[in-house]
Amino acid sequence: MLEQKEKEKIDHILKKYDYEKSKVISIMQEVQKEYHYLPQEILCYLAKELGISEAKIYGVATFYENFSLEKKGKYLIKVCDGTACHVRKSVPILEEFRKILNVTPEKPTTEDGMFTVETVSCFGACGLAPVCTINDEVHPAMTPEKVRTLLAELKEGIDEN
Amino acid sequence: MKINSRQELEELAALYKKALECQKKQILICSETACVASGSLEIYDKMQEIMKEKNIDCVVKLEKDPHEGVGVKKSGCHGFCEMAPLIRIEPGGLLYTKVKPEDCEEIVEKTILHDEIIDRLIYRDNTGNPYIHIDEIPFYAKQTRIALEHSGKIDSESIEEYIAIGGYSAMAKALFDMTPEGIVDEITKASLRGRGGGGFPTGKKWSQVLRQEEEEKYVVCNGDEGDPGAFMDRSMMEGDSHKVIEGMIIAGIATKAHHGYIYVRAEYPLAVERLKMAIESAEEAGLLGENILGSGFDFDLQISQGAGAFVCGEGSALTASIEGNRGMPRVKPPRTVEKGLFQKPTVLNNVETYCNVPPIILKGADWYAQFGPENSHGTKAFALTGNVNNTGLIEVPMGTKLKDVIFDIGGGVKGGKFKAVQIGGPSGGCLCITPTVDHLDMHLDFDSLKKIGAMIGSGGLVVMDDTNCMVEVARFFMNFTQNESCGKCVPCREGTKRMLEILTDITEGRGTLEDLDKLEELAEMISATALCGLGKTAASPVVSSLKYFRDEFIAHVVDKKCPAGQCKALVNFRIDPDQCVGCTKCARNCPVNAISGEVKKPHSIDVTKCIKCGACMENCNFHAISQG
């Protein structure tokens, strides 16, 4: 069951979209912005409120790559593997992130829940290839060495807090 | 500010134009994704800060009253992304490249106040030739900009500047001087073809929607630019949002539709933000909403955000996604023009197509016909990326030769030797130079490319050199399409999976000659039987690489070698005994202890132990380790 406070938050989002069934994608996007993933009980609540079946909302949520049913790390690292980045050698960058953080495509989030490493088809920032984003901030012209520096900086920030 | 009539719009445009001309100088700071990532917004803030300190009158927002200040603006994409962040200073078209916040003070002091040019910030080509004015730079000199005509020249967040340069006057002309049939005729005569890749005649599409008798119709803009390596539509949505909106309103007038949707992919947050801002200001100005300019015509516009599915670029999948469903294509007919969004007749065009509409309406089909070949007039925007010196956003007349794009505009290949260019993304093919084929003189237009099994697609041009392995690139595209296959039809769902398995086997040294025939057989089957465009074209990159680079495939399956040295499983690392000084660094860095040797004597690699991670080569200070 959802707590009252959470319910209010979700109701607010639903209201913004007039409880419109066809806006389910936008609604889930807002929920995900809030929680960084789509918690199961919220999906069930959304289905009930929008008057659609749980199977349908699950179907939509799992169809689109941006939705996640699992919790993601505090720092979401997305490595672009679009064509332009790929031919400018994005794979070594992805491998470096995975190697240092000890994550795999199957298990993309670190044990401590701090980092998640994913790939993205294309950010459209091909002029700066290869690129990655960390919590939506774009880092241009990446190299494996820059990966090491970036992660060191982030980890330092975590330790300080 | 509500504009109630055409006359009011014209008067306002004259006022804004005067105000714009009155600005002594304009600093246009590129603020689209690539430049923002390189720090252009800091430059924008810093410029204002410095002007304030120096008591210089700085105009951030264009007002009706003429105001002699220095305009500081966030502009759309200047195109030359390789040199980001970019600043253009008007009048005079001065372009500064790779500007840093530290340079701002000097720019204001020297260039703005004293008209001096700062030598180190101007563009220089490979040979060191300096270029002061933007139009002289070879990257720009060979371009013709229609869809991108305003990008980089006006404040992308200001409806006032858009109106000042004649914005929304094409819409007014369509509303008051033309009939819906007249607009459709003009677009048909202009032979504008869909810029999303299909190349379907836009006029024909519009006339089919106009014919439908339903009351409710929709205009939809496809901004789901999913092709990896393409970013033309993003730049247009970010840099000239009002033009996209104006094009859509004109489509609404022409087809008697009153509701519009712009579908933008989730990876483009800045485009969504700018479009939202533009829709709001157009609504406030009465250019969207009820009774536009007192004409009695209503049109409203909404943004619908994608959530990461390439297949949603396909018409029926896109409308399914706007309706809140899984974005899966359906069997056609009925076509989108008959039963599209919410089962109603729908005009569905791509961003770039809409951007071509206002200039055609304003200047006429005859003017438009001067660009490009018969049956395919106008220009095409391309995202020039990959291993090319000048990456960026370009626009050239349809039919421009490939070599002009790569060598004149793109400045040639970065480092290596030109090998191929991938055009049309995961649905396209490659144009190349091999011992038997030379595509450099190829004309880039819909029909010429179709003849050789490639397609313009949405306009991604990814340049590859001899360090790129064509087999690996074919595997890369198949991996992409396989991931993005929605799973509805068997040929695409299973076929792409099998092709990917075979390609992976080949890149990992397990391929056989028989596999090449199997690939061709599967490709033919998938394109003949798949349900939608994604499936039908899924095999194109493989077919095209097999056609032009069969030797490379054979090297992988017969000799178990990757000529470009990209396929790790086929690469062998080797230490050159003449170069090796025996520093032991490689041996210390090898994770599997595959390197042995005495100190100060050449080392060697045990290939049976080597896992081909490349750590030795990366760490060698003497370039003694090579792969091949």
PDB file of N, CA, C and O in Angstrom, chain B residues 431-478:
ATOM      1  N   LEU B 431      28.503   4.216 -48.899  1.00  0.00           N
ATOM      2  CA  LEU B 431      29.090   4.703 -50.137  1.00  0.00           C
ATOM      3  C   LEU B 431      30.583   4.635 -49.885  1.00  0.00           C
ATOM      4  O   LEU B 431      31.047   4.955 -48.810  1.00  0.00           O
ATOM      5  N   CYS B 432      31.342   4.207 -50.883  1.00  0.00           N
ATOM      6  CA  CYS B 432      32.730   3.928 -50.545  1.00  0.00           C
ATOM      7  C   CYS B 432      33.685   4.044 -51.728  1.00  0.00           C
ATOM      8  O   CYS B 432      33.277   4.256 -52.863  1.00  0.00           O
ATOM      9  N   ILE B 433      34.954   3.871 -51.379  1.00  0.00           N
ATOM     10  CA  ILE B 433      35.971   3.686 -52.408  1.00  0.00           C
ATOM     11  C   ILE B 433      36.580   2.313 -52.177  1.00  0.00           C
ATOM     12  O   ILE B 433      37.078   2.026 -51.088  1.00  0.00           O
ATOM     13  N   THR B 434      36.509   1.462 -53.163  1.00  0.00           N
ATOM     14  CA  THR B 434      37.199   0.169 -53.092  1.00  0.00           C
ATOM     15  C   THR B 434      37.915   0.036 -54.431  1.00  0.00           C
ATOM     16  O   THR B 434      37.733   0.878 -55.318  1.00  0.00           O
ATOM     17  N   PRO B 435      38.722  -1.018 -54.606  1.00  0.00           N
ATOM     18  CA  PRO B 435      39.413  -1.137 -55.904  1.00  0.00           C
ATOM     19  C   PRO B 435      38.447  -1.156 -57.086  1.00  0.00           C
ATOM     20  O   PRO B 435      38.811  -0.784 -58.202  1.00  0.00           O
ATOM     21  N   THR B 436      37.210  -1.581 -56.874  1.00  0.00           N
ATOM     22  CA  THR B 436      36.294  -1.671 -58.016  1.00  0.00           C
ATOM     23  C   THR B 436      35.208  -0.594 -58.051  1.00  0.00           C
ATOM     24  O   THR B 436      34.577  -0.387 -59.075  1.00  0.00           O
ATOM     25  N   VAL B 437      34.978   0.069 -56.939  1.00  0.00           N
ATOM     26  CA  VAL B 437      33.890   1.056 -56.897  1.00  0.00           C
ATOM     27  C   VAL B 437      34.423   2.400 -56.404  1.00  0.00           C
ATOM     28  O   VAL B 437      35.302   2.456 -55.552  1.00  0.00           O
ATOM     29  N   ASP B 438      33.876   3.472 -56.953  1.00  0.00           N
ATOM     30  CA  ASP B 438      34.208   4.798 -56.442  1.00  0.00           C
ATOM     31  C   ASP B 438      32.930   5.624 -56.421  1.00  0.00           C
ATOM     32  O   ASP B 438      32.390   5.977 -57.457  1.00  0.00           O
ATOM     33  N   HIS B 439      32.456   5.878 -55.211  1.00  0.00           N
ATOM     34  CA  HIS B 439      31.190   6.599 -55.087  1.00  0.00           C
ATOM     35  C   HIS B 439      31.362   8.087 -54.835  1.00  0.00           C
ATOM     36  O   HIS B 439      30.403   8.773 -54.557  1.00  0.00           O
ATOM     37  N   LEU B 440      32.587   8.585 -54.901  1.00  0.00           N
ATOM     38  CA  LEU B 440      32.800   9.977 -54.515  1.00  0.00           C
ATOM     39  C   LEU B 440      32.056  10.961 -55.411  1.00  0.00           C
ATOM     40  O   LEU B 440      31.721  12.058 -55.005  1.00  0.00           O
ATOM     41  N   ASP B 441      31.793  10.550 -56.648  1.00  0.00           N
ATOM     42  CA  ASP B 441      31.076  11.446 -57.556  1.00  0.00           C
ATOM     43  C   ASP B 441      29.562  11.262 -57.486  1.00  0.00           C
ATOM     44  O   ASP B 441      28.819  11.838 -58.275  1.00  0.00           O
ATOM     45  N   MET B 442      29.156  10.447 -56.553  1.00  0.00           N
ATOM     46  CA  MET B 442      27.732  10.143 -56.385  1.00  0.00           C
ATOM     47  C   MET B 442      26.960  11.404 -55.988  1.00  0.00           C
ATOM     48  O   MET B 442      27.423  12.196 -55.175  1.00  0.00           O
ATOM     49  N   HIS B 443      25.765  11.565 -56.578  1.00  0.00           N
ATOM     50  CA  HIS B 443      24.913  12.694 -56.209  1.00  0.00           C
ATOM     51  C   HIS B 443      24.044  12.301 -55.023  1.00  0.00           C
ATOM     52  O   HIS B 443      23.401  11.246 -55.053  1.00  0.00           O
ATOM     53  N   LEU B 444      24.018  13.136 -54.002  1.00  0.00           N
ATOM     54  CA  LEU B 444      23.217  12.813 -52.832  1.00  0.00           C
ATOM     55  C   LEU B 444      21.780  13.292 -53.023  1.00  0.00           C
ATOM     56  O   LEU B 444      21.456  14.434 -52.738  1.00  0.00           O
ATOM     57  N   ASP B 445      20.947  12.433 -53.574  1.00  0.00           N
ATOM     58  CA  ASP B 445      19.512  12.707 -53.621  1.00  0.00           C
ATOM     59  C   ASP B 445      18.767  11.379 -53.571  1.00  0.00           C
ATOM     60  O   ASP B 445      19.369  10.315 -53.707  1.00  0.00           O
ATOM     61  N   PHE B 446      17.458  11.445 -53.369  1.00  0.00           N
ATOM     62  CA  PHE B 446      16.678  10.231 -53.132  1.00  0.00           C
ATOM     63  C   PHE B 446      16.877   9.179 -54.224  1.00  0.00           C
ATOM     64  O   PHE B 446      17.190   8.030 -53.937  1.00  0.00           O
ATOM     65  N   ASP B 447      16.698   9.601 -55.491  1.00  0.00           N
ATOM     66  CA  ASP B 447      16.676   8.615 -56.563  1.00  0.00           C
ATOM     67  C   ASP B 447      18.054   8.045 -56.890  1.00  0.00           C
ATOM     68  O   ASP B 447      18.194   6.849 -57.120  1.00  0.00           O
ATOM     69  N   SER B 448      19.090   8.911 -56.881  1.00  0.00           N
ATOM     70  CA  SER B 448      20.427   8.410 -57.215  1.00  0.00           C
ATOM     71  C   SER B 448      20.885   7.373 -56.196  1.00  0.00           C
ATOM     72  O   SER B 448      21.508   6.369 -56.543  1.00  0.00           O
ATOM     73  N   LEU B 449      20.583   7.625 -54.913  1.00  0.00           N
ATOM     74  CA  LEU B 449      21.058   6.704 -53.885  1.00  0.00           C
ATOM     75  C   LEU B 449      20.287   5.387 -53.914  1.00  0.00           C
ATOM     76  O   LEU B 449      20.855   4.329 -53.682  1.00  0.00           O
ATOM     77  N   LYS B 450      19.018   5.487 -54.226  1.00  0.00           N
ATOM     78  CA  LYS B 450      18.183   4.283 -54.265  1.00  0.00           C
ATOM     79  C   LYS B 450      18.735   3.299 -55.294  1.00  0.00           C
ATOM     80  O   LYS B 450      18.746   2.092 -55.078  1.00  0.00           O
ATOM     81  N   LYS B 451      19.226   3.857 -56.414  1.00  0.00           N
ATOM     82  CA  LYS B 451      19.746   3.013 -57.480  1.00  0.00           C
ATOM     83  C   LYS B 451      20.892   2.122 -57.023  1.00  0.00           C
ATOM     84  O   LYS B 451      21.101   1.049 -57.554  1.00  0.00           O
ATOM     85  N   ILE B 452      21.673   2.589 -56.056  1.00  0.00           N
ATOM     86  CA  ILE B 452      22.815   1.766 -55.644  1.00  0.00           C
ATOM     87  C   ILE B 452      22.586   1.103 -54.280  1.00  0.00           C
ATOM     88  O   ILE B 452      23.515   0.682 -53.609  1.00  0.00           O
ATOM     89  N   GLY B 453      21.325   1.034 -53.861  1.00  0.00           N
ATOM     90  CA  GLY B 453      21.002   0.297 -52.641  1.00  0.00           C
ATOM     91  C   GLY B 453      21.292   1.041 -51.356  1.00  0.00           C
ATOM     92  O   GLY B 453      21.389   0.431 -50.292  1.00  0.00           O
ATOM     93  N   ALA B 454      21.446   2.366 -51.447  1.00  0.00           N
ATOM     94  CA  ALA B 454      21.604   3.140 -50.215  1.00  0.00           C
ATOM     95  C   ALA B 454      20.388   4.059 -50.114  1.00  0.00           C
ATOM     96  O   ALA B 454      19.524   4.057 -50.983  1.00  0.00           O
ATOM     97  N   MET B 455      20.302   4.808 -49.046  1.00  0.00           N
ATOM     98  CA  MET B 455      19.226   5.788 -48.972  1.00  0.00           C
ATOM     99  C   MET B 455      19.686   6.994 -48.178  1.00  0.00           C
ATOM    100  O   MET B 455      20.628   6.901 -47.395  1.00  0.00           O
ATOM    101  N   ILE B 456      19.026   8.128 -48.424  1.00  0.00           N
ATOM    102  CA  ILE B 456      19.400   9.338 -47.708  1.00  0.00           C
ATOM    103  C   ILE B 456      19.049   9.188 -46.241  1.00  0.00           C
ATOM    104  O   ILE B 456      19.756   9.646 -45.364  1.00  0.00           O
ATOM    105  N   GLY B 457      17.949   8.491 -45.978  1.00  0.00           N
ATOM    106  CA  GLY B 457      17.505   8.342 -44.596  1.00  0.00           C
ATOM    107  C   GLY B 457      17.203   9.709 -44.045  1.00  0.00           C
ATOM    108  O   GLY B 457      16.850  10.627 -44.791  1.00  0.00           O
ATOM    109  N   SER B 458      17.373   9.866 -42.761  1.00  0.00           N
ATOM    110  CA  SER B 458      17.071  11.181 -42.219  1.00  0.00           C
ATOM    111  C   SER B 458      18.248  12.123 -42.442  1.00  0.00           C
ATOM    112  O   SER B 458      18.119  13.321 -42.311  1.00  0.00           O
ATOM    113  N   GLY B 459      19.403  11.606 -42.793  1.00  0.00           N
ATOM    114  CA  GLY B 459      20.514  12.488 -43.137  1.00  0.00           C
ATOM    115  C   GLY B 459      21.770  12.344 -42.296  1.00  0.00           C
ATOM    116  O   GLY B 459      22.563  13.273 -42.196  1.00  0.00           O
ATOM    117  N   GLY B 460      21.956  11.199 -41.705  1.00  0.00           N
ATOM    118  CA  GLY B 460      23.197  10.981 -40.961  1.00  0.00           C
ATOM    119  C   GLY B 460      24.286  10.547 -41.937  1.00  0.00           C
ATOM    120  O   GLY B 460      24.069   9.682 -42.760  1.00  0.00           O
ATOM    121  N   LEU B 461      25.446  11.191 -41.870  1.00  0.00           N
ATOM    122  CA  LEU B 461      26.571  10.799 -42.716  1.00  0.00           C
ATOM    123  C   LEU B 461      27.735  10.498 -41.785  1.00  0.00           C
ATOM    124  O   LEU B 461      28.319  11.410 -41.207  1.00  0.00           O
ATOM    125  N   VAL B 462      28.036   9.226 -41.618  1.00  0.00           N
ATOM    126  CA  VAL B 462      29.114   8.880 -40.705  1.00  0.00           C
ATOM    127  C   VAL B 462      30.325   8.436 -41.521  1.00  0.00           C
ATOM    128  O   VAL B 462      30.262   7.443 -42.246  1.00  0.00           O
ATOM    129  N   VAL B 463      31.398   9.210 -41.420  1.00  0.00           N
ATOM    130  CA  VAL B 463      32.573   8.942 -42.236  1.00  0.00           C
ATOM    131  C   VAL B 463      33.473   7.911 -41.552  1.00  0.00           C
ATOM    132  O   VAL B 463      33.743   8.010 -40.359  1.00  0.00           O
ATOM    133  N   MET B 464      33.908   6.917 -42.318  1.00  0.00           N
ATOM    134  CA  MET B 464      34.778   5.890 -41.752  1.00  0.00           C
ATOM    135  C   MET B 464      36.096   5.827 -42.498  1.00  0.00           C
ATOM    136  O   MET B 464      36.136   6.018 -43.717  1.00  0.00           O
ATOM    137  N   ASP B 465      37.166   5.561 -41.749  1.00  0.00           N
ATOM    138  CA  ASP B 465      38.468   5.463 -42.394  1.00  0.00           C
ATOM    139  C   ASP B 465      38.984   4.028 -42.279  1.00  0.00           C
ATOM    140  O   ASP B 465      38.266   3.131 -41.849  1.00  0.00           O
ATOM    141  N   ASP B 466      40.254   3.834 -42.662  1.00  0.00           N
ATOM    142  CA  ASP B 466      40.752   2.459 -42.701  1.00  0.00           C
ATOM    143  C   ASP B 466      40.946   1.815 -41.325  1.00  0.00           C
ATOM    144  O   ASP B 466      41.320   0.654 -41.241  1.00  0.00           O
ATOM    145  N   THR B 467      40.692   2.545 -40.251  1.00  0.00           N
ATOM    146  CA  THR B 467      40.765   1.892 -38.941  1.00  0.00           C
ATOM    147  C   THR B 467      39.397   1.342 -38.536  1.00  0.00           C
ATOM    148  O   THR B 467      39.250   0.780 -37.463  1.00  0.00           O
ATOM    149  N   ASN B 468      38.377   1.567 -39.374  1.00  0.00           N
ATOM    150  CA  ASN B 468      37.057   1.033 -39.058  1.00  0.00           C
ATOM    151  C   ASN B 468      36.811  -0.253 -39.839  1.00  0.00           C
ATOM    152  O   ASN B 468      36.996  -0.286 -41.048  1.00  0.00           O
ATOM    153  N   CYS B 469      36.412  -1.285 -39.116  1.00  0.00           N
ATOM    154  CA  CYS B 469      36.161  -2.582 -39.750  1.00  0.00           C
ATOM    155  C   CYS B 469      34.711  -2.642 -40.215  1.00  0.00           C
ATOM    156  O   CYS B 469      33.793  -2.447 -39.423  1.00  0.00           O
ATOM    157  N   MET B 470      34.509  -2.902 -41.507  1.00  0.00           N
ATOM    158  CA  MET B 470      33.159  -2.895 -42.060  1.00  0.00           C
ATOM    159  C   MET B 470      32.300  -4.039 -41.516  1.00  0.00           C
ATOM    160  O   MET B 470      31.093  -3.925 -41.405  1.00  0.00           O
ATOM    161  N   VAL B 471      32.936  -5.159 -41.208  1.00  0.00           N
ATOM    162  CA  VAL B 471      32.181  -6.289 -40.656  1.00  0.00           C
ATOM    163  C   VAL B 471      31.671  -5.906 -39.265  1.00  0.00           C
ATOM    164  O   VAL B 471      30.519  -6.149 -38.908  1.00  0.00           O
ATOM    165  N   GLU B 472      32.548  -5.264 -38.498  1.00  0.00           N
ATOM    166  CA  GLU B 472      32.168  -4.853 -37.154  1.00  0.00           C
ATOM    167  C   GLU B 472      31.057  -3.802 -37.219  1.00  0.00           C
ATOM    168  O   GLU B 472      30.113  -3.830 -36.426  1.00  0.00           O
ATOM    169  N   VAL B 473      31.147  -2.891 -38.186  1.00  0.00           N
ATOM    170  CA  VAL B 473      30.104  -1.866 -38.328  1.00  0.00           C
ATOM    171  C   VAL B 473      28.777  -2.518 -38.718  1.00  0.00           C
ATOM    172  O   VAL B 473      27.722  -2.168 -38.196  1.00  0.00           O
ATOM    173  N   ALA B 474      28.833  -3.514 -39.588  1.00  0.00           N
ATOM    174  CA  ALA B 474      27.606  -4.231 -39.971  1.00  0.00           C
ATOM    175  C   ALA B 474      27.017  -4.924 -38.740  1.00  0.00           C
ATOM    176  O   ALA B 474      25.806  -4.908 -38.522  1.00  0.00           O
ATOM    177  N   ARG B 475      27.886  -5.503 -37.913  1.00  0.00           N
ATOM    178  CA  ARG B 475      27.412  -6.162 -36.694  1.00  0.00           C
ATOM    179  C   ARG B 475      26.806  -5.133 -35.739  1.00  0.00           C
ATOM    180  O   ARG B 475      25.766  -5.360 -35.133  1.00  0.00           O
ATOM    181  N   PHE B 476      27.461  -3.978 -35.672  1.00  0.00           N
ATOM    182  CA  PHE B 476      26.975  -2.897 -34.811  1.00  0.00           C
ATOM    183  C   PHE B 476      25.548  -2.486 -35.193  1.00  0.00           C
ATOM    184  O   PHE B 476      24.667  -2.367 -34.342  1.00  0.00           O
ATOM    185  N   PHE B 477      25.303  -2.301 -36.491  1.00  0.00           N
ATOM    186  CA  PHE B 477      23.964  -1.898 -36.931  1.00  0.00           C
ATOM    187  C   PHE B 477      22.943  -2.999 -36.678  1.00  0.00           C
ATOM    188  O   PHE B 477      21.813  -2.739 -36.298  1.00  0.00           O
ATOM    189  N   MET B 478      23.358  -4.254 -36.924  1.00  0.00           N
ATOM    190  CA  MET B 478      22.419  -5.349 -36.716  1.00  0.00           C
ATOM    191  C   MET B 478      22.079  -5.449 -35.226  1.00  0.00           C
ATOM    192  O   MET B 478      20.940  -5.694 -34.856  1.00  0.00           O
TER     193      MET B 478
END
